[in-house]
Structures are given as C-alpha cells and as structure tokens.
Short mmCIF file of C-alpha atoms and ligand atoms in Angstrom, two decimals:
data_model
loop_
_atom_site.label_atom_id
_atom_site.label_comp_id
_atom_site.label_asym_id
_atom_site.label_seq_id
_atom_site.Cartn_x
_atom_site.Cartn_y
_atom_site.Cartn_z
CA UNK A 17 -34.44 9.39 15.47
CA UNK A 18 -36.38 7.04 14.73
CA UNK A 19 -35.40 3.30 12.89
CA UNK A 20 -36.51 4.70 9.33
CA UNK A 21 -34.67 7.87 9.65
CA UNK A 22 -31.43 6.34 10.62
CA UNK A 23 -31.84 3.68 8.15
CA UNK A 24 -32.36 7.10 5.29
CA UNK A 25 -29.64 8.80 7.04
CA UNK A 26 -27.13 5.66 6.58
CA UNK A 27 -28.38 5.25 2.86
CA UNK A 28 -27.48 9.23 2.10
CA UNK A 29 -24.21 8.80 3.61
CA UNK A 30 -23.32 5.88 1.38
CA UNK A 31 -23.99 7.51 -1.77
CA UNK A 32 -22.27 9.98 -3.54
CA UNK A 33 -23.15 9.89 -7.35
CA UNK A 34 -24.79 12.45 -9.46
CA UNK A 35 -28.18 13.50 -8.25
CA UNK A 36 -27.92 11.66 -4.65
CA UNK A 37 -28.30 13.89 -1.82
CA UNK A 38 -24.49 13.69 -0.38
CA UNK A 39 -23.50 13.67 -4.11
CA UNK A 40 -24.82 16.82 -5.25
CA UNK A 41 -23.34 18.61 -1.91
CA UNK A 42 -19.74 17.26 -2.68
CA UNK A 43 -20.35 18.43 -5.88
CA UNK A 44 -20.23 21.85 -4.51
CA UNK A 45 -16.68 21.81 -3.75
CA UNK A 46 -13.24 21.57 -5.82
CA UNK A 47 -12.02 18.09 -6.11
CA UNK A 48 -8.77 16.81 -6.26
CA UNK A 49 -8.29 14.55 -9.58
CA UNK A 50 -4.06 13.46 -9.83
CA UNK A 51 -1.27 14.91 -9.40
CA UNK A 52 0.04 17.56 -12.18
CA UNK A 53 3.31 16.14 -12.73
CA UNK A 54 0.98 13.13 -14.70
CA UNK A 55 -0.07 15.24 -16.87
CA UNK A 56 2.45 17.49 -17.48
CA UNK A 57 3.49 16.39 -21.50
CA UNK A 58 1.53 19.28 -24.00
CA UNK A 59 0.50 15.76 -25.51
CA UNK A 60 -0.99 13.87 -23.05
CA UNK A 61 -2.73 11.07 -22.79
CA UNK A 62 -6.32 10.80 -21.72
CA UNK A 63 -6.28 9.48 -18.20
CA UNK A 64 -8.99 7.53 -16.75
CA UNK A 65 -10.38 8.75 -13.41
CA UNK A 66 -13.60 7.77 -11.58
CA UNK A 67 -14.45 10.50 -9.24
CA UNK A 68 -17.95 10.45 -6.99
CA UNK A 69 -19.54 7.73 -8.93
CA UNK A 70 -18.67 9.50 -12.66
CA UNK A 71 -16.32 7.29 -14.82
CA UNK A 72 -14.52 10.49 -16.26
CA UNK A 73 -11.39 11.12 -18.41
CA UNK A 74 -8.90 13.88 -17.90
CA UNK A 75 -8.21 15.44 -21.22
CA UNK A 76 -5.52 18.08 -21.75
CA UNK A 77 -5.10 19.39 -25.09
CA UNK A 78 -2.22 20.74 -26.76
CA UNK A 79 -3.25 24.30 -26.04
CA UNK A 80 -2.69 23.04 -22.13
CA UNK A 81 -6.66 23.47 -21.45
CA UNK A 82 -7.44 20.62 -19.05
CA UNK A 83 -11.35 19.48 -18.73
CA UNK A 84 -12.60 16.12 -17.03
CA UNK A 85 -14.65 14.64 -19.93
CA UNK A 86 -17.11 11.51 -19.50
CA UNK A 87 -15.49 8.68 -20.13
CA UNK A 88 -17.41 7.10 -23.13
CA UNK A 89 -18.20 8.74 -26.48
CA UNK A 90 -21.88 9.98 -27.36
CA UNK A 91 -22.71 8.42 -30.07
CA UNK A 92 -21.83 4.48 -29.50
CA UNK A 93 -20.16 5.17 -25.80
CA UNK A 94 -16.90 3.84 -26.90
CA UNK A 95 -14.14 4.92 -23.88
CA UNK A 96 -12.56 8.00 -24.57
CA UNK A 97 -9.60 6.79 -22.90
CA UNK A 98 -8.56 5.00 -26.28
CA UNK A 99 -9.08 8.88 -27.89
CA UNK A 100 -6.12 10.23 -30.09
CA UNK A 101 -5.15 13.75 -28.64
CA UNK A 102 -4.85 16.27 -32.28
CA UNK A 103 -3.15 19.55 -31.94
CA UNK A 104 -3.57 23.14 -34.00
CA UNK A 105 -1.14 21.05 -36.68
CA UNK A 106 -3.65 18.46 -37.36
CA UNK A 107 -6.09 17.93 -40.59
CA UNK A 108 -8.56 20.08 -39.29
CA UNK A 109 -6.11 22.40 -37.27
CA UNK A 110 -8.33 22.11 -34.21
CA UNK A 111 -7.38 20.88 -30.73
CA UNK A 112 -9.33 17.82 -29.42
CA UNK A 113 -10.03 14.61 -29.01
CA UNK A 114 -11.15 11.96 -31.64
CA UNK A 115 -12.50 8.89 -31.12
CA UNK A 116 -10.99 6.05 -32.86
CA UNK A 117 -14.34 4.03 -33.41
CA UNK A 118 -16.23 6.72 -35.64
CA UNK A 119 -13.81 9.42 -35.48
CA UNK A 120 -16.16 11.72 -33.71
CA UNK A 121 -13.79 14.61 -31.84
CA UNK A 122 -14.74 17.05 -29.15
CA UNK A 123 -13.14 20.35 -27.79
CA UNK A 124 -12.09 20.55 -24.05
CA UNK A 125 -16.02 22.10 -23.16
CA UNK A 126 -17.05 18.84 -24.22
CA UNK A 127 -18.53 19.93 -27.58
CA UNK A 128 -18.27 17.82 -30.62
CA UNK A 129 -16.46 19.51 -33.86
CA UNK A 130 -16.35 17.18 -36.29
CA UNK A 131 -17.89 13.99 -37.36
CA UNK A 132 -16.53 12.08 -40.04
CA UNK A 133 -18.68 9.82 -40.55
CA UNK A 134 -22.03 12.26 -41.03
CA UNK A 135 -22.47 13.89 -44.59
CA UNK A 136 -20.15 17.27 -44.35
CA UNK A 137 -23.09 19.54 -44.62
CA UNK A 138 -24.34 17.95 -41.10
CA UNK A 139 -25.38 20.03 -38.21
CA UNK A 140 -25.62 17.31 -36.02
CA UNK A 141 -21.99 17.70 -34.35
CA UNK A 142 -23.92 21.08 -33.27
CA UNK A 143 -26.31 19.35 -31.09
CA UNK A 144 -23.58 17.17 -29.58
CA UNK A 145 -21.58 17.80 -26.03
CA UNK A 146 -20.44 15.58 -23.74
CA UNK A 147 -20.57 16.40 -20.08
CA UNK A 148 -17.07 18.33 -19.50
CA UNK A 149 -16.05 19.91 -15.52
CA UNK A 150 -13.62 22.48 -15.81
CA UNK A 151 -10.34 22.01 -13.95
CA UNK A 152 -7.32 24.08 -13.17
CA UNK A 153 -3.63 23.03 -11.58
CA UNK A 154 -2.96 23.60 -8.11
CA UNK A 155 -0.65 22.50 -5.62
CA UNK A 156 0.61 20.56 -7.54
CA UNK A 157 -2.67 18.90 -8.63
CA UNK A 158 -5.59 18.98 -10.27
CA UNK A 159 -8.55 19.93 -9.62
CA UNK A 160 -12.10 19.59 -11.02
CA UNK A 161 -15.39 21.39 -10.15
CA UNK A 162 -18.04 18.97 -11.09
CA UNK A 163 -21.16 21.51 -10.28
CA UNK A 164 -22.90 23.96 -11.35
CA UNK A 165 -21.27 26.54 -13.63
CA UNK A 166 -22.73 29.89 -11.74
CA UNK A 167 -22.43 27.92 -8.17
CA UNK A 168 -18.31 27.41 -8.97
CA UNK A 169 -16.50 28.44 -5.72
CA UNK A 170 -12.99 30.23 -5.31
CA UNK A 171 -10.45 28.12 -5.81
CA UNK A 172 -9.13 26.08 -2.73
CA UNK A 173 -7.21 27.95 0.03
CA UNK A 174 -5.57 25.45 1.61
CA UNK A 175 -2.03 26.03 2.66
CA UNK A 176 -0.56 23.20 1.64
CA UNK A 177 -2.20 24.42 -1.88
CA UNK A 178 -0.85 27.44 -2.07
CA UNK A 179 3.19 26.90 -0.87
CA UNK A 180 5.90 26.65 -4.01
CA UNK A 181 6.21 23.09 -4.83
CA UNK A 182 9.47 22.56 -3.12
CA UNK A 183 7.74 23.04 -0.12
CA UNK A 184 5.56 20.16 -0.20
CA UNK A 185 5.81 16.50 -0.53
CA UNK A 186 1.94 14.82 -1.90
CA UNK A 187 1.01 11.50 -2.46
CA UNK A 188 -1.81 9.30 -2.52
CA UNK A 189 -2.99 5.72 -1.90
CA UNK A 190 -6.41 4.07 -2.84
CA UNK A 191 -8.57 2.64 -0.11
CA UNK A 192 -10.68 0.19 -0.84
CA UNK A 193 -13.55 1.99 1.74
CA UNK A 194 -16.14 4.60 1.30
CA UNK A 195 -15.01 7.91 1.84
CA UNK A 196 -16.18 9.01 5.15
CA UNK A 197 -15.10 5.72 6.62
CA UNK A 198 -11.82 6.53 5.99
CA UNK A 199 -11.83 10.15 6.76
CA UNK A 200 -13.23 9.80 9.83
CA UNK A 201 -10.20 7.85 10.90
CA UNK A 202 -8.39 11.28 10.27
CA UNK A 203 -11.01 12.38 12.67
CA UNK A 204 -10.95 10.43 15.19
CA UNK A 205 -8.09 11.29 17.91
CA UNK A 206 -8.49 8.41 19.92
CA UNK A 207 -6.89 5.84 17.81
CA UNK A 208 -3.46 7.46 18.13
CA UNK A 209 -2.38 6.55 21.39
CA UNK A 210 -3.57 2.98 20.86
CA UNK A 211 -2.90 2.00 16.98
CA UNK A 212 0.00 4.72 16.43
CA UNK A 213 1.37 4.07 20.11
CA UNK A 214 4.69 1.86 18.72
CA UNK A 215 5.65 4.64 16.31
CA UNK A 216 8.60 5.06 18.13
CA UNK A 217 9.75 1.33 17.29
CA UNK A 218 9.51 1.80 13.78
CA UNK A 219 11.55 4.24 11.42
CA UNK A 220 8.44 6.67 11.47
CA UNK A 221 10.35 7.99 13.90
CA UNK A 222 11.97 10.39 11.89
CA UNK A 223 12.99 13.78 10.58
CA UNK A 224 9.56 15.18 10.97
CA UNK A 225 9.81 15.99 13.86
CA UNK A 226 9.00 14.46 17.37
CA UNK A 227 7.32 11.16 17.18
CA UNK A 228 3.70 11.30 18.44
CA UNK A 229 5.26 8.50 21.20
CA UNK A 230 7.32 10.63 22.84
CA UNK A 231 3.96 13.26 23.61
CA UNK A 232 2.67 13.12 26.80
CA UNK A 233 0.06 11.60 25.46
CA UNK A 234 1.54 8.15 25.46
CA UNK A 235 2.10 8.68 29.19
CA UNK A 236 -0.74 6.37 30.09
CA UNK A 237 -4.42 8.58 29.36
CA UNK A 238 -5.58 6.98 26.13
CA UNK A 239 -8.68 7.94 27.19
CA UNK A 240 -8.81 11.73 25.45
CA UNK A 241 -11.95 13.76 25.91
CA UNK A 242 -13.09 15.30 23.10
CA UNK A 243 -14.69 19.41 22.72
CA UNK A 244 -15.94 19.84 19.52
CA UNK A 245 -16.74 23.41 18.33
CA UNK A 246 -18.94 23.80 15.11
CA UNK A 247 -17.50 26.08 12.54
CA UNK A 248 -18.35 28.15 9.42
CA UNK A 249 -15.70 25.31 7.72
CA UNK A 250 -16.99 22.23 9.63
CA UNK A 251 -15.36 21.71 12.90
CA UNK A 252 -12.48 22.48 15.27
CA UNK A 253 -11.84 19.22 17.56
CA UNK A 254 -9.99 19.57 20.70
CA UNK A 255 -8.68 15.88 22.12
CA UNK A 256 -7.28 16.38 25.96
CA UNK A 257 -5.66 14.46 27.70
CA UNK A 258 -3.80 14.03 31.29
CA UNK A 259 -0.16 14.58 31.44
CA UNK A 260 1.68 12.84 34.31
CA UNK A 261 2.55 16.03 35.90
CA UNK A 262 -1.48 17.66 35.79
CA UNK A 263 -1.67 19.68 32.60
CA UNK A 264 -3.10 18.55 29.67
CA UNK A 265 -2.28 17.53 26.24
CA UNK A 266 -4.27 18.99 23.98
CA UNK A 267 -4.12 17.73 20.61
CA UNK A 268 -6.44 20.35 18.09
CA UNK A 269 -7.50 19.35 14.68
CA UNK A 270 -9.87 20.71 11.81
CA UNK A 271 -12.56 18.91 9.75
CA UNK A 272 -12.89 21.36 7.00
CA UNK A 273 -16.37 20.32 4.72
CA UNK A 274 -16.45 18.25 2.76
CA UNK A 275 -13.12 15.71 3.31
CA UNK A 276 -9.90 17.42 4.29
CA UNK A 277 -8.69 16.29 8.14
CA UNK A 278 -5.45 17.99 9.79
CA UNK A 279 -2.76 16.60 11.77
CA UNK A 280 -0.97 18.43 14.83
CA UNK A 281 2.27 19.69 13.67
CA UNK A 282 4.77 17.95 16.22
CA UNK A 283 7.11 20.41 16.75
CA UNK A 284 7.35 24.24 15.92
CA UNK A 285 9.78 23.74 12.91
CA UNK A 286 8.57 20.54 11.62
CA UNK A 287 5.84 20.22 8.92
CA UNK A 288 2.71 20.17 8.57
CA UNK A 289 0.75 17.07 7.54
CA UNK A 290 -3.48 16.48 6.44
CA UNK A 291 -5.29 14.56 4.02
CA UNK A 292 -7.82 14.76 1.86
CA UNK A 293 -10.32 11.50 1.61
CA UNK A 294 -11.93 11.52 -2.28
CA UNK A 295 -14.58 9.33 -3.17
CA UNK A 296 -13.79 7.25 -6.22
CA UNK A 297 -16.95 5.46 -6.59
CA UNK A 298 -19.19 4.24 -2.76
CA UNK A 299 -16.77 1.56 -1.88
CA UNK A 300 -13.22 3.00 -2.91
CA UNK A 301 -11.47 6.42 -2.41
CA UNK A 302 -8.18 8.13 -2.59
CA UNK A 303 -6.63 9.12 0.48
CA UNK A 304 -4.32 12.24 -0.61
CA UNK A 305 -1.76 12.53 2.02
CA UNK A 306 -0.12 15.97 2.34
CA UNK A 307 3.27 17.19 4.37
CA UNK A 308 4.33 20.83 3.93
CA UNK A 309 6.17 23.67 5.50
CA UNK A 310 4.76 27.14 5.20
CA UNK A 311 8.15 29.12 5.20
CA UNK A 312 10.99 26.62 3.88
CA UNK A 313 11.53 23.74 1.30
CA UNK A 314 11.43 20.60 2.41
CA UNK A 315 14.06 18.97 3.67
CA UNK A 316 15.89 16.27 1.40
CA UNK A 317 15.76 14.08 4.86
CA UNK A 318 12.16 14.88 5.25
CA UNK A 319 11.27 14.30 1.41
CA UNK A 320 13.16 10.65 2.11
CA UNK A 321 11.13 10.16 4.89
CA UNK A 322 8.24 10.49 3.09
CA UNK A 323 9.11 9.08 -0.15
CA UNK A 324 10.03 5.84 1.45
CA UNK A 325 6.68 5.35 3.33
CA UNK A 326 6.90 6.65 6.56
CA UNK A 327 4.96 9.11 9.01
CA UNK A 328 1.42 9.20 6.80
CA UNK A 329 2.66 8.22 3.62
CA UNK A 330 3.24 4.56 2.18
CA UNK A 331 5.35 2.78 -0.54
CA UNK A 332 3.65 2.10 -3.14
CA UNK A 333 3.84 -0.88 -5.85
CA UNK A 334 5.92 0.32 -7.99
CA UNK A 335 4.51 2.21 -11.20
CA UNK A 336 0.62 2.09 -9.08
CA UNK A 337 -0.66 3.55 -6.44
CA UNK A 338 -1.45 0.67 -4.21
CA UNK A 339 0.14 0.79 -1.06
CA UNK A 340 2.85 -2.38 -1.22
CA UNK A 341 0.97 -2.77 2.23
CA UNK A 342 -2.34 -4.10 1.62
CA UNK A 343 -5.05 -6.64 1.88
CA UNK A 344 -3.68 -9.10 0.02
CA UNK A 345 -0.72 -9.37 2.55
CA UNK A 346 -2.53 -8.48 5.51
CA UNK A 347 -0.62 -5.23 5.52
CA UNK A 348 2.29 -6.54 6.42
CA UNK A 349 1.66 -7.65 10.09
CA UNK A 350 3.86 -9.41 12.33
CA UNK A 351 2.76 -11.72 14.47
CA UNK A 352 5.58 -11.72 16.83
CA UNK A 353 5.87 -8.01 16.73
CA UNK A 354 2.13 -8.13 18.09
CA UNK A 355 3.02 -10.44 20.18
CA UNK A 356 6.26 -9.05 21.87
CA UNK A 357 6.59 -5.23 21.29
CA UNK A 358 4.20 -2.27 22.31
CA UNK A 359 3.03 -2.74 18.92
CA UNK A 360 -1.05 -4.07 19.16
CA UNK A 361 -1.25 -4.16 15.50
CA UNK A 362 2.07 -6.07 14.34
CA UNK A 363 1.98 -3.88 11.29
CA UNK A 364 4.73 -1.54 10.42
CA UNK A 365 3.85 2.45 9.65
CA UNK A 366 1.18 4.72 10.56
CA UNK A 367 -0.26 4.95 7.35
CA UNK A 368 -0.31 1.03 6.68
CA UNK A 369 -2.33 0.67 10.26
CA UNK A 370 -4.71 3.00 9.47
CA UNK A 371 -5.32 1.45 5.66
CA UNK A 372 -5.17 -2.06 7.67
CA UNK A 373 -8.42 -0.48 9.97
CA UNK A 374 -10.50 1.27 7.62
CA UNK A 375 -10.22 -1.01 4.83
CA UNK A 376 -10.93 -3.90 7.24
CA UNK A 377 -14.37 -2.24 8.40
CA UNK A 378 -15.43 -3.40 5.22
CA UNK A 379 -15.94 -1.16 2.40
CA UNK A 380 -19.74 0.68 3.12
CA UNK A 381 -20.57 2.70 6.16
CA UNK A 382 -22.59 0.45 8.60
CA UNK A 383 -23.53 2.55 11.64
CA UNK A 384 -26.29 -0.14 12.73
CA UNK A 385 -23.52 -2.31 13.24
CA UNK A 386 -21.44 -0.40 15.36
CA UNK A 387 -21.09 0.26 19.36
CA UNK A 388 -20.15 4.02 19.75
CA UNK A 389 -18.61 5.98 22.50
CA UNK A 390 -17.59 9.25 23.96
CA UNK A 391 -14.78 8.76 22.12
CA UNK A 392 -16.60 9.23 19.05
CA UNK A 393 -18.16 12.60 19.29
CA UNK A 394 -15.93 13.79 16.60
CA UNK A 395 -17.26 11.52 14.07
CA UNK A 396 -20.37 11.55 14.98
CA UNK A 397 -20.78 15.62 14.85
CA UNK A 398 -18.69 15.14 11.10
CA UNK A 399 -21.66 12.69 10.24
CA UNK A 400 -24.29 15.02 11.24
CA UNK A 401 -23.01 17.80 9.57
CA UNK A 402 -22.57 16.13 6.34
CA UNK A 403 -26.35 14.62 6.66
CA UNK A 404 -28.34 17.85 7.44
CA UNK A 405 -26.20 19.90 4.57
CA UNK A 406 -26.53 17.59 2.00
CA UNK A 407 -30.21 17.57 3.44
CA UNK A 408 -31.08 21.20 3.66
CA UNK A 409 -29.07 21.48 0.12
CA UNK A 410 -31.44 18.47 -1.49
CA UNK A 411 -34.97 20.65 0.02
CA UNK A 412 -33.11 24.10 -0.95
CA UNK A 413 -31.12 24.73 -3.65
CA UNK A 414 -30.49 28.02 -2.77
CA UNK A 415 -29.14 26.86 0.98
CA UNK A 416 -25.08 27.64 0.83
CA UNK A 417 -23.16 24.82 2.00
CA UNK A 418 -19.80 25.55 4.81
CA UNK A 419 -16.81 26.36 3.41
CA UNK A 420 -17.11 27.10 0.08
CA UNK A 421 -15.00 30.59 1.11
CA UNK A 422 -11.76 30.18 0.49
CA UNK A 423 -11.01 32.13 3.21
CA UNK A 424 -12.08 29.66 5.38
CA UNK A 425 -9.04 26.79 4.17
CA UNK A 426 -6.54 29.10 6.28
CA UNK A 427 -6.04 26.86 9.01
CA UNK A 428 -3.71 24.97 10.89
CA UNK A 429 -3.90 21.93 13.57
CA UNK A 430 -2.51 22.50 16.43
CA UNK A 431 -0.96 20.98 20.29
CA UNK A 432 -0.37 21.75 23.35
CA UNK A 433 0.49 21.22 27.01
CA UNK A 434 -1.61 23.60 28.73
CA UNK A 435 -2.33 24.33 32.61
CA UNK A 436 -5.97 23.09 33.47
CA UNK A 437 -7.57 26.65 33.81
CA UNK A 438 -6.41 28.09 30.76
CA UNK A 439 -8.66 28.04 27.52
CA UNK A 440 -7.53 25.48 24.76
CA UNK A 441 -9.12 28.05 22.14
CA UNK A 442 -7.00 31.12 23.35
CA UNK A 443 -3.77 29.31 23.83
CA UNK A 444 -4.43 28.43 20.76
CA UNK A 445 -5.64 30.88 18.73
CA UNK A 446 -2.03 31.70 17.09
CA UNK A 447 -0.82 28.59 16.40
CA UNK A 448 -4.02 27.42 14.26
CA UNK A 449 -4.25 30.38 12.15
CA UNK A 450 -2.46 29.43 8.58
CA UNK A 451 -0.21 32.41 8.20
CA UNK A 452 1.99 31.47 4.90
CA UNK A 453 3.57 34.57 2.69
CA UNK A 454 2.88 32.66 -0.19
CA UNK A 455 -0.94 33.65 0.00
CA UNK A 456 -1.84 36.80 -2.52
S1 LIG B 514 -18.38 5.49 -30.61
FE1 LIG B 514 -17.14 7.21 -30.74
S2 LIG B 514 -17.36 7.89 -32.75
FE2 LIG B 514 -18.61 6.15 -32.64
FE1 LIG B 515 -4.22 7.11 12.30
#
C-alpha cells in the first residue's frame, strides 16, 4: 500500500458522518440509541442524542411512535430538544412536536402539520419534513435505522436482544475515543493477560463466574497466537495459548460488522457478556456493555455485581453516564498498587483499565503512529474489513454489506482447554452457536 493509500485508508476510518464512506456503511445497520426504560413515560421528553456525526432528538409521542428527529427546527434551526410534546387532546388534536420559537410542529415521520405563524390557507407546512429514522424498542433499547428506507435490515438478532429483560443486565459509558479505537480493544485478546491479569485482586472477582485469573491463561503464556477466520458476519478470532500441562487455552471471540465484540463466557452456567462500540460523533462513542443468560434471570448477586461496577461494567456519576472513573482522576490509579501488587495498571476494574487505555490513545485513530505486532492480527483483519466494505459500498451501491441477516447475530464466544491435535473450530462448534428459546 502505498503512503497515499494508507494515509486515505486512515482518513475513511476516522469518519463516520452522513455521506463519508465508513458513514454511509454504518448506516446500513440498526443502531443502538438509549436505553428504553428513558423513555418509557407516554409523555416524554425529547432527548438529545448525537449518533454518527447527526445531532438528533429522540421523539416519542403520545401514541408511543418513537422516531429520531434532527435536532434543530427547519425553519430558523431552533433545537428541538426545547419542543413541547402535544397529544390527540391538544388544540389541534394531533400528536407532535411544536417548537416553542414559531410554533412550527411535526409528526413522528418528520413532517410538519401546522404552522402558526403562516396565513391558515398556507401550503407551505406541505413542503416541510425534517429528516426522521425510524426506531423500534428492543432489548431493552432503542434502536434507530438511519439508512435507506427500502435498504432497512431485519431487526437485530443478537441474543442478548432477544432474552426477557430479567435476563439481562445493560449499561453504557461514554468514551471519549473514536469508535473503532475502542472496539478494537474488545478485539484484541492480548491485553487480557497483561492489563486484566490482577482481576483476581479486585472484587471483579465475583459471581460471574470464574475470574479470567484463575484460566490457564494467566499461567505464564501472555503471548496468545491469534487464527482469524473471515465470516459472512465479520470474523471468528481464536487466541491460544500454552497451558502448563501442554494443551492449550483457547479463548474464541466474534467481531460481528459493524461494532459488536464478544467475551468468552467463563464458566458453563455463568453469563454471557459483549459490547457494542457506537460512534457519537469521530472523537466520542458509547461503549454499551451487555451481561446476559440465555435460559435464566439474572441473578440478584450477579445484577449487584454489575450494578456496582464490576466485571465490564462501571459506576457511573450519579444521574450521568460518565464512568466515576475517568480522565479527570486518572481513572482512579494507585500508585502503590502499581507498584506492589500484580496489578501493572494501579487502576481498579476491568472496565476502568480498558476506558484508562483507549481513551488515553488519544481520541482519533492514528495507525502511522503505531508499532504493530502478531499480536494484532485481529485488529488489523477488523480494520480491513471495515475499509474495503465501506469501499466497495461507496463504488457500488448495490454491493451488500456482512451481516445485515439477522440470522447471522446467533452467536456465542467461546473457551477452551483443548489437546494440541484437536481442531479449535470443531471443539467448538457447539458452544458458539447462540441457542436461546426465546428466539421465534
Ligand atoms: S425556529 Fe422553530 S418554528 Fe421557528
Ligand atoms: Fe479489556
């Protein structure tokens, strides 16, 4: 590749708003908005959201028809957020949402149905619409689908989508890094038996099963090599590593297109754990942290466990969702932890060290800069993957990007201790198939 194509390649990975190359492929895909439970009032408030470069609003009106609207008015681009929500029993006995600066109000398709200030026999209102995404609840969330109408997908598969609700625990944190930096430390394998290696010290070392430090993989290798199969939903990842006794540890994870990244359940009862990395705008994104069980409610121990910031979720600042553990307190870290315990980070919680990482990469996607290894085949084959579809899809609009099939989402991560001749696919081949009742 030569210096001008790497330099293009870097520029398409850092941009994901309307019309960029990257943007218009992650535009192909349902995106998760906020959780349900924030809007779950018949009258609720417009919510401000900025999702791949698009300062948005989330409007629900009283008929419980939820749209993501742009944010600011068409005719003086006054912020919707400071709309009043009407219902059937208003003046006009429509739903929508009315702008206090003019009084213009719009439907949840975006279309404007009434304007005040215009004489009454006006058809301009007509000839008005703001840009409006459709989005339905799910999981426990919502969802938008910022594309094209006839290109809209089926809705997502995921099994941590489709349990009841009292089988799943969801939060999320911003990260103040692009997108892909911070998914591909959900990638990345290697980091676990070096960052995550004091897990055992710290209270992550909890109901959800066996800590990640008690794995073989702890015993010593941190060296894992990686075998990286390309999929129809992105790529299955296979990390092995020695065990002291000559087997290996084979820790198996998913990248499903465009930004969801799997965790290896760590024991056959406990949950299951992934993420999903959202861009917000090219410097910030949410990092959606899921644990589930596909055949039982969570435990109130594991919900505790969770809710109080351990294993790969964080406390938040109360009423926000900032992690408590951030920049501004350098995430918490200890010197004399660092200094004295198996600890290299000093800083307390899985999730914290891996916000501490990404976020201190600095917030764009600088591959010049960087030095990469074997290590990093993972990442590198998610960067390539995301380049040349968002490529093919910018010279072909009819090219189909991975994964849009639901059918696809119904997988789970996956470990193992395995003898050295047998096939880390076949042993395998059970354990990473998502096999929930709860899908139709
Ligand atoms: S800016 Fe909204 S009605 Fe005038
Ligand atoms: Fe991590």
């Amino acid at each position: 590749m030569s210096q001008r194509e790497f330099m293009e390649a870097v520029d398409l990975l850092n941009h994901t708003g309307p019309g960029t190359a990257l943007g218009e492929l992650l535009r192909r895909y349902w995106v998760p908005v906020m959780h349900a439970r924030d809007l779950s009032d018949p009258w609720a408030e417009p919510v401000r959201v900025k999702l791949l470069n698009e300062p948005l609003i989330v409007f629900k009106d009283t008929t419980g028809r939820i749209a993501l609207l742009q944010e600011f008015c068409a005719h003086r681009r006054a912020s919707l957020y400071f709309a009043r929500n009407e219902g059937e029993d208003c003046a006009d006995g429509h739903p929508g949402l009315r702008c206090p600066y003019h009084g213009w109000k719009y439907d949840v398709t975006g279309q404007c149905i009434d304007m005040p200030n215009e004489p009454a026999n006006s058809r301009f209102k007509q000839h008005v619409k703001l840009t409006s995404y459709p989005c339905v609840e799910r999981g426990g969330m919502i969802w938008a689908y910022m594309g094209k109408p006839e290109e809209m997908p089926g809705l997502p598969d995921l099994e941590w989508a489709v349990v009841p609700n009292e089988h799943r625990y969801v939060s999320r944190r911003l990260e103040k890094v692009c997108f892909t930096q911070a998914m591909e430390g959900g990638i990345d394998s290697s980091h676990a038996s070096i960052l995550h290696a004091d897990t055992a010290l710290w209270a992550d070392y909890g109901p959800l099963g066996e800590s990640d430090a008690k794995q073989p993989l702890m015993n010593g290798d941190t060296a894992p090599r990686f075998f990286i199969e390309p999929t129809d939903y992105g790529l299955l990842i296979g990390a092995r590593r020695n065990t002291p006794d000559g087997r290996y540890y084979w820790r198996i994870t998913q990248w499903l297109m465009p930004w969801y990244t799997f965790i290896p359940r760590t024991s056959a009862d406990a949950p299951i754990s992934g993420h999903a990395w959202v861009p917000i705008d090219d410097e910030t994104c949410w990092a959606w942290s899921m644990t589930y069980h596909p055949d039982r409610p969570l435990t109130q121990a594991e919900i505790d466990h969770c809710e109080s910031g351990h294993g790969i979720h964080v406390l938040h600042i109360p009423g926000t969702e900032l992690a408590a553990q951030n920049e501004s307190n350098d995430y918490g870290m200890n010197r004399v932890f660092q200094r004295h315990m198996l600890s290299i980070s000093g800083i307390d919680g899985v999730a914290a060290q891996d916000q501490a990482m990404q976020e201190s990469m600095g917030p764009r996607f600088e591959p010049a800069l960087e030095s990469l290894g074997s290590s990093d085949s993972a990442i590198v084959a998610a960067r390539r993957r995301l380049i040349a579809e968002a490529r093919a899809l910018a010279e072909d609009s009819t090219m189909v990007p991975s994964n849009l099939d639901p059918q696809l989402h119904r997988v789970r991560s996956a470990s193992a201790v395995l003898t050295t001749d047998e096939s880390w696919l076949d042993a395998t081949y059970d354990q990473r198939r998502a096999l929930t009742k709860y899908y139709a």
